[in-house]
Amino acid sequence: MPEQNFEVEHQQALHNLKQNLPSDDDLDAMVNIFKAFGDMTRVKIILALSETPLSVGEIADTLDMSQSSISHQLSILKQLNLVSNARRGRNIHYRLSDQHILTIFKQTQDHIIEDENDF
Amino acid sequence: MPEQNFEVEHQQALHNLKQNLPSDDDLDAMVNIFKAFGDMTRVKIILALSETPLSVGEIADTLDMSQSSISHQLSILKQLNLVSNARRGRNIHYRLSDQHILTIFKQTQDHIIEDENDF
DNA sequence: TTTATATATGAATGATTGCTCATATATTCA
DNA sequence: TGAATATATGAGCAATCATTCATATATAAA
């Protein structure tokens, strides 16, 4: 009875799940990073910074958005340690904190591309 | 004058950026997937499904949430092709569409872990 | 010092979103 | 067929969020 066997394993997996799912606290950091990536403006900022460090004004100019809006978004990215900043002359230059971010973007693109091949 | 050289390269990069940044249309799919990942409930659903396919009721029970809420979230994940479903007896079983998703989660955890080591 | 420039920040606002409640749909069982 | 069970869905609501506007802070230039 292979069908019942499957059912037993399923019940076992189900029981384990309820105990072993990560807690909110454990998942919070990850969810917050995904939240940060779930906004077009922030994604564009990150892609821009992946090419070269940029000042706030340069980013605003590149994305054709207000200085204030970019500054607000940068502060969110900074709080999550996704970017860091340093004064350079009279500007403040932002840069990506590490390259993991781009790897994640690439993985996601891969998912999307594989998806388009379904039909 | 290495300092000026840097400046010239920076200006060039800046100029290229403004032309080569992906369009909203290009980024839309990626941003929507990150939006989906940017919610605790949906992340937990995905983690649960990474262990075994589950019915709507089983997910609701596992996460201790209402059937309606889970159903709503599943429909979002399904629209993005992150999960698929199939009737099995009188239930509908959901499963992850592909394993890329878990790779992305792992990469993100790596970023967080590396981050904690900064001080 | 004064003036100009770059960035940050707080309040207000419109839009989006996740949940609940009520109900519709669909399948199984008697 | 009719009752019971599982899932889906639409409307409503409270909370979150991205942007704007006005203004504060900080550095550089004159």
Coordinates of C-alpha atoms (C1' of nucleotides) in Angstrom, one line a residue:
Chain A
M1 CA 0.0 0.0 0.0
P2 CA 2.3 2.8 -1.3
E3 CA -0.5 5.3 -1.1
Q4 CA -0.9 4.9 2.7
N5 CA 2.8 5.1 3.1
F6 CA 2.8 8.5 1.5
E7 CA 0.0 9.5 3.8
V8 CA 1.9 8.5 6.9
E9 CA 5.0 10.4 5.8
H10 CA 2.9 13.4 5.0
Q11 CA 1.4 13.4 8.5
Q12 CA 4.8 13.1 10.0
A13 CA 6.2 16.0 8.0
L14 CA 3.1 18.1 8.9
H15 CA 3.6 17.4 12.6
N16 CA 7.3 18.3 12.4
L17 CA 6.5 21.5 10.5
K18 CA 4.4 23.0 13.2
Q19 CA 7.2 22.6 15.7
N20 CA 10.1 23.5 13.5
L21 CA 9.0 26.6 11.5
P22 CA 11.3 29.5 12.3
S23 CA 9.9 32.1 14.6
D24 CA 8.9 35.6 13.6
D25 CA 12.1 36.8 15.3
D26 CA 14.2 34.5 13.2
L27 CA 12.6 35.5 10.0
D28 CA 12.3 39.2 10.7
A29 CA 15.7 40.3 9.2
M30 CA 15.1 38.3 6.0
V31 CA 11.6 39.7 5.5
N32 CA 12.8 43.2 6.1
I33 CA 15.5 42.9 3.4
F34 CA 12.9 41.5 1.0
K35 CA 10.6 44.4 1.8
A36 CA 13.5 46.7 1.0
F37 CA 13.9 45.0 -2.4
G38 CA 10.2 45.1 -3.0
D39 CA 10.2 48.7 -4.2
M40 CA 11.2 49.9 -7.6
T41 CA 13.0 53.0 -6.4
R42 CA 15.2 51.1 -4.0
V43 CA 16.0 48.4 -6.5
K44 CA 17.1 51.1 -9.0
I45 CA 19.2 52.8 -6.3
I46 CA 20.9 49.5 -5.6
L47 CA 21.5 48.7 -9.3
A48 CA 23.0 52.2 -9.8
L49 CA 25.3 51.8 -6.8
S50 CA 26.4 48.4 -8.2
E51 CA 28.2 50.3 -10.9
T52 CA 29.8 53.0 -8.9
P53 CA 29.5 54.9 -5.6
L54 CA 27.2 57.9 -6.0
S55 CA 26.2 61.0 -4.1
V56 CA 22.6 61.6 -3.2
G57 CA 22.2 64.2 -5.8
E58 CA 23.7 62.0 -8.5
I59 CA 21.2 59.2 -7.7
A60 CA 18.3 61.7 -7.7
D61 CA 19.4 63.0 -11.1
T62 CA 20.0 59.5 -12.5
L63 CA 16.6 58.2 -11.4
D64 CA 14.9 61.5 -12.1
M65 CA 13.4 61.8 -8.7
S66 CA 13.4 64.4 -5.9
Q67 CA 16.4 64.7 -3.6
S68 CA 14.2 64.2 -0.6
S69 CA 12.7 61.0 -1.8
I70 CA 16.0 59.5 -2.6
S71 CA 17.4 60.5 0.8
H72 CA 14.5 58.9 2.6
Q73 CA 15.0 55.6 0.7
L74 CA 18.7 55.7 1.3
S75 CA 18.1 55.9 5.0
I76 CA 16.0 52.8 4.8
L77 CA 18.7 50.9 2.9
K78 CA 21.3 52.2 5.3
Q79 CA 19.4 51.0 8.4
L80 CA 19.4 47.5 6.9
N81 CA 23.1 47.7 6.2
L82 CA 22.5 47.3 2.5
V83 CA 24.4 50.5 1.8
S84 CA 27.0 52.6 3.6
N85 CA 28.0 56.2 3.2
A86 CA 31.0 58.5 3.6
R87 CA 31.5 62.2 3.1
R88 CA 33.6 63.1 0.1
G89 CA 34.1 66.8 -0.3
R90 CA 30.8 68.5 0.1
N91 CA 28.8 65.5 -1.0
I92 CA 28.0 62.2 0.7
H93 CA 28.8 59.1 -1.3
Y94 CA 26.8 55.9 -0.9
R95 CA 28.0 52.5 -1.9
L96 CA 26.7 48.9 -1.7
S97 CA 27.7 47.2 1.6
D98 CA 28.4 43.9 -0.1
Q99 CA 28.0 42.0 -3.3
H100 CA 25.6 39.3 -1.9
I101 CA 22.9 41.7 -2.9
L102 CA 23.6 41.4 -6.6
T103 CA 23.8 37.6 -6.3
I104 CA 20.3 37.6 -4.9
F105 CA 19.1 39.8 -7.8
K106 CA 20.7 37.4 -10.3
Q107 CA 19.1 34.4 -8.7
T108 CA 15.7 36.1 -8.9
Q109 CA 16.2 37.0 -12.5
D110 CA 17.1 33.3 -13.1
H111 CA 13.8 32.3 -11.5
I112 CA 11.9 34.7 -13.8
I113 CA 13.7 33.6 -16.9
E114 CA 13.1 29.9 -16.2
D115 CA 9.5 30.8 -15.6
E116 CA 9.0 32.4 -19.0
N117 CA 10.2 29.2 -20.6
D118 CA 7.1 27.4 -19.2
F119 CA 4.2 27.0 -21.5
Chain B
M1 CA 47.0 63.1 -11.2
P2 CA 45.3 59.8 -10.1
E3 CA 42.5 61.8 -8.4
Q4 CA 41.3 63.4 -11.5
N5 CA 41.5 60.1 -13.3
F6 CA 39.1 58.7 -10.8
E7 CA 36.8 61.7 -11.4
V8 CA 36.7 61.2 -15.1
E9 CA 35.9 57.5 -14.8
H10 CA 33.2 58.4 -12.3
Q11 CA 31.6 60.9 -14.7
Q12 CA 31.7 58.3 -17.4
A13 CA 30.0 55.7 -15.3
L14 CA 27.4 58.2 -14.2
H15 CA 26.6 59.1 -17.8
N16 CA 26.3 55.4 -18.8
L17 CA 24.1 54.7 -15.8
K18 CA 21.4 57.1 -16.8
Q19 CA 21.1 55.4 -20.2
N20 CA 21.5 51.8 -19.1
L21 CA 19.4 51.5 -16.0
P22 CA 16.7 48.8 -16.6
S23 CA 13.2 50.2 -17.3
D24 CA 10.3 49.8 -14.9
D25 CA 8.9 47.1 -17.2
D26 CA 12.1 45.1 -17.0
L27 CA 12.3 45.3 -13.2
D28 CA 8.6 44.8 -12.5
A29 CA 8.7 41.0 -12.3
M30 CA 11.7 41.1 -9.9
V31 CA 10.2 43.7 -7.7
N32 CA 6.9 41.8 -7.5
I33 CA 8.6 38.7 -6.4
F34 CA 10.5 40.6 -3.7
K35 CA 7.2 42.1 -2.6
A36 CA 5.8 38.6 -2.3
F37 CA 8.8 37.6 -0.1
G38 CA 8.5 40.8 2.0
D39 CA 5.7 39.4 4.1
M40 CA 6.0 37.1 7.0
T41 CA 3.0 35.0 6.3
R42 CA 4.0 34.3 2.7
V43 CA 7.6 33.5 3.7
K44 CA 6.2 31.0 6.3
I45 CA 4.0 29.5 3.7
I46 CA 6.9 29.0 1.3
L47 CA 9.1 27.5 4.0
A48 CA 6.3 25.1 5.0
L49 CA 5.8 24.1 1.3
S50 CA 9.6 23.5 1.0
E51 CA 9.2 20.5 3.3
T52 CA 6.1 18.9 1.7
P53 CA 3.1 19.8 -0.4
L54 CA 0.2 21.0 1.8
S55 CA -3.5 21.7 1.6
V56 CA -4.9 25.1 2.4
G57 CA -6.3 23.9 5.6
E58 CA -3.1 22.3 6.7
I59 CA -1.2 25.5 6.0
A60 CA -3.7 27.5 8.0
D61 CA -3.5 25.1 10.8
T62 CA 0.3 25.0 10.8
L63 CA 0.6 28.8 10.8
D64 CA -2.3 29.2 13.1
M65 CA -4.1 31.6 10.8
S66 CA -7.5 31.8 9.2
Q67 CA -8.3 29.8 6.1
S68 CA -9.3 32.9 4.2
S69 CA -6.1 34.7 4.9
I70 CA -4.0 31.8 3.8
S71 CA -6.1 31.4 0.6
H72 CA -5.7 35.1 -0.2
Q73 CA -1.9 34.8 0.2
L74 CA -1.7 31.6 -1.8
S75 CA -3.5 33.3 -4.7
I76 CA -0.8 36.0 -4.7
L77 CA 2.0 33.4 -4.7
K78 CA 0.2 31.4 -7.5
Q79 CA -0.2 34.5 -9.7
L80 CA 3.6 35.0 -9.5
N81 CA 4.1 31.3 -10.3
L82 CA 5.9 30.8 -7.0
V83 CA 3.5 27.9 -6.1
S84 CA 1.3 25.6 -8.1
N85 CA -1.7 23.6 -7.0
A86 CA -3.6 20.5 -7.8
R87 CA -6.7 18.9 -6.3
R88 CA -6.1 15.8 -4.3
G89 CA -9.3 14.2 -3.0
R90 CA -11.4 16.9 -1.5
N91 CA -8.5 19.2 -0.8
I92 CA -6.3 21.3 -2.9
H93 CA -2.6 20.7 -2.4
Y94 CA -0.1 23.5 -3.0
R95 CA 3.6 23.0 -3.8
L96 CA 6.6 25.2 -4.6
S97 CA 7.0 25.8 -8.3
D98 CA 10.8 25.5 -8.2
Q99 CA 13.7 25.4 -5.8
H100 CA 15.3 28.7 -6.9
I101 CA 13.2 30.2 -4.2
L102 CA 15.0 28.4 -1.5
T103 CA 18.4 29.4 -3.0
I104 CA 17.3 33.0 -2.8
F105 CA 16.3 32.6 0.8
K106 CA 19.7 31.0 1.6
Q107 CA 21.6 33.8 -0.1
T108 CA 19.7 36.3 2.0
Q109 CA 20.4 34.4 5.2
D110 CA 24.1 34.5 4.2
H111 CA 24.0 38.2 3.8
I112 CA 22.4 38.6 7.2
I113 CA 24.9 36.3 8.9
E114 CA 27.9 38.1 7.3
D115 CA 26.3 41.3 8.5
E116 CA 26.2 40.2 12.1
N117 CA 29.9 39.6 12.0
D118 CA 30.6 43.3 11.3
F119 CA 31.4 45.3 14.4
Chain C
dT1 C1' 31.3 85.5 9.4
dT2 C1' 27.9 85.5 5.7
dT3 C1' 26.2 82.9 1.6
dA4 C1' 25.5 79.0 -1.2
dT5 C1' 25.1 74.1 -1.7
dA6 C1' 24.2 69.2 -0.3
dT7 C1' 21.8 66.3 2.6
dA8 C1' 18.6 64.9 6.3
dT9 C1' 14.3 64.9 8.5
dG10 C1' 9.4 65.6 10.2
dA11 C1' 4.5 66.1 9.1
dA12 C1' 0.9 65.4 5.9
dT13 C1' -1.3 62.7 2.3
dG14 C1' -2.8 59.4 -1.1
dA15 C1' -2.0 54.7 -2.3
dT16 C1' -1.2 49.9 -1.2
dT17 C1' -1.9 46.0 1.5
dG18 C1' -3.1 42.1 4.9
dC19 C1' -6.7 40.7 7.5
dT20 C1' -11.7 39.7 8.7
dC21 C1' -16.3 38.7 7.7
dA22 C1' -19.7 37.1 4.9
dT23 C1' -20.7 34.4 1.2
dA24 C1' -20.0 31.8 -3.2
dT25 C1' -18.3 27.7 -5.5
dA26 C1' -17.0 23.1 -5.9
dT27 C1' -16.4 18.4 -4.4
dT28 C1' -17.4 14.3 -1.6
dC29 C1' -20.4 11.5 1.1
dA30 C1' -24.8 9.7 2.6
Chain D
dT1 C1' -30.4 14.7 -4.7
dG2 C1' -29.1 17.1 -0.3
dA3 C1' -25.9 17.9 3.5
dA4 C1' -21.2 18.5 4.8
dT5 C1' -16.5 19.9 3.9
dA6 C1' -12.8 22.5 1.6
dT7 C1' -11.5 26.4 -0.8
dA8 C1' -12.0 31.0 -3.2
dT9 C1' -13.5 35.6 -3.4
dG10 C1' -15.4 40.4 -2.7
dA11 C1' -16.1 44.3 0.4
dG12 C1' -14.6 46.9 4.2
dC13 C1' -11.1 48.5 7.5
dA14 C1' -6.9 49.6 9.8
dA15 C1' -2.1 49.8 9.2
dT16 C1' 1.9 50.6 6.4
dC17 C1' 4.4 53.1 3.1
dA18 C1' 6.3 56.2 -0.7
dT19 C1' 6.2 60.7 -2.0
dT20 C1' 6.0 65.8 -1.4
dC21 C1' 6.6 70.0 1.0
dA22 C1' 8.8 72.8 4.3
dT23 C1' 12.6 73.3 6.9
dA24 C1' 16.7 72.0 9.7
dT25 C1' 21.6 70.7 9.6
dA26 C1' 26.2 70.7 8.0
dT27 C1' 29.9 71.7 5.0
dA28 C1' 32.3 74.7 1.7
dA29 C1' 33.2 79.0 -0.6
dA30 C1' 33.6 83.9 -0.7

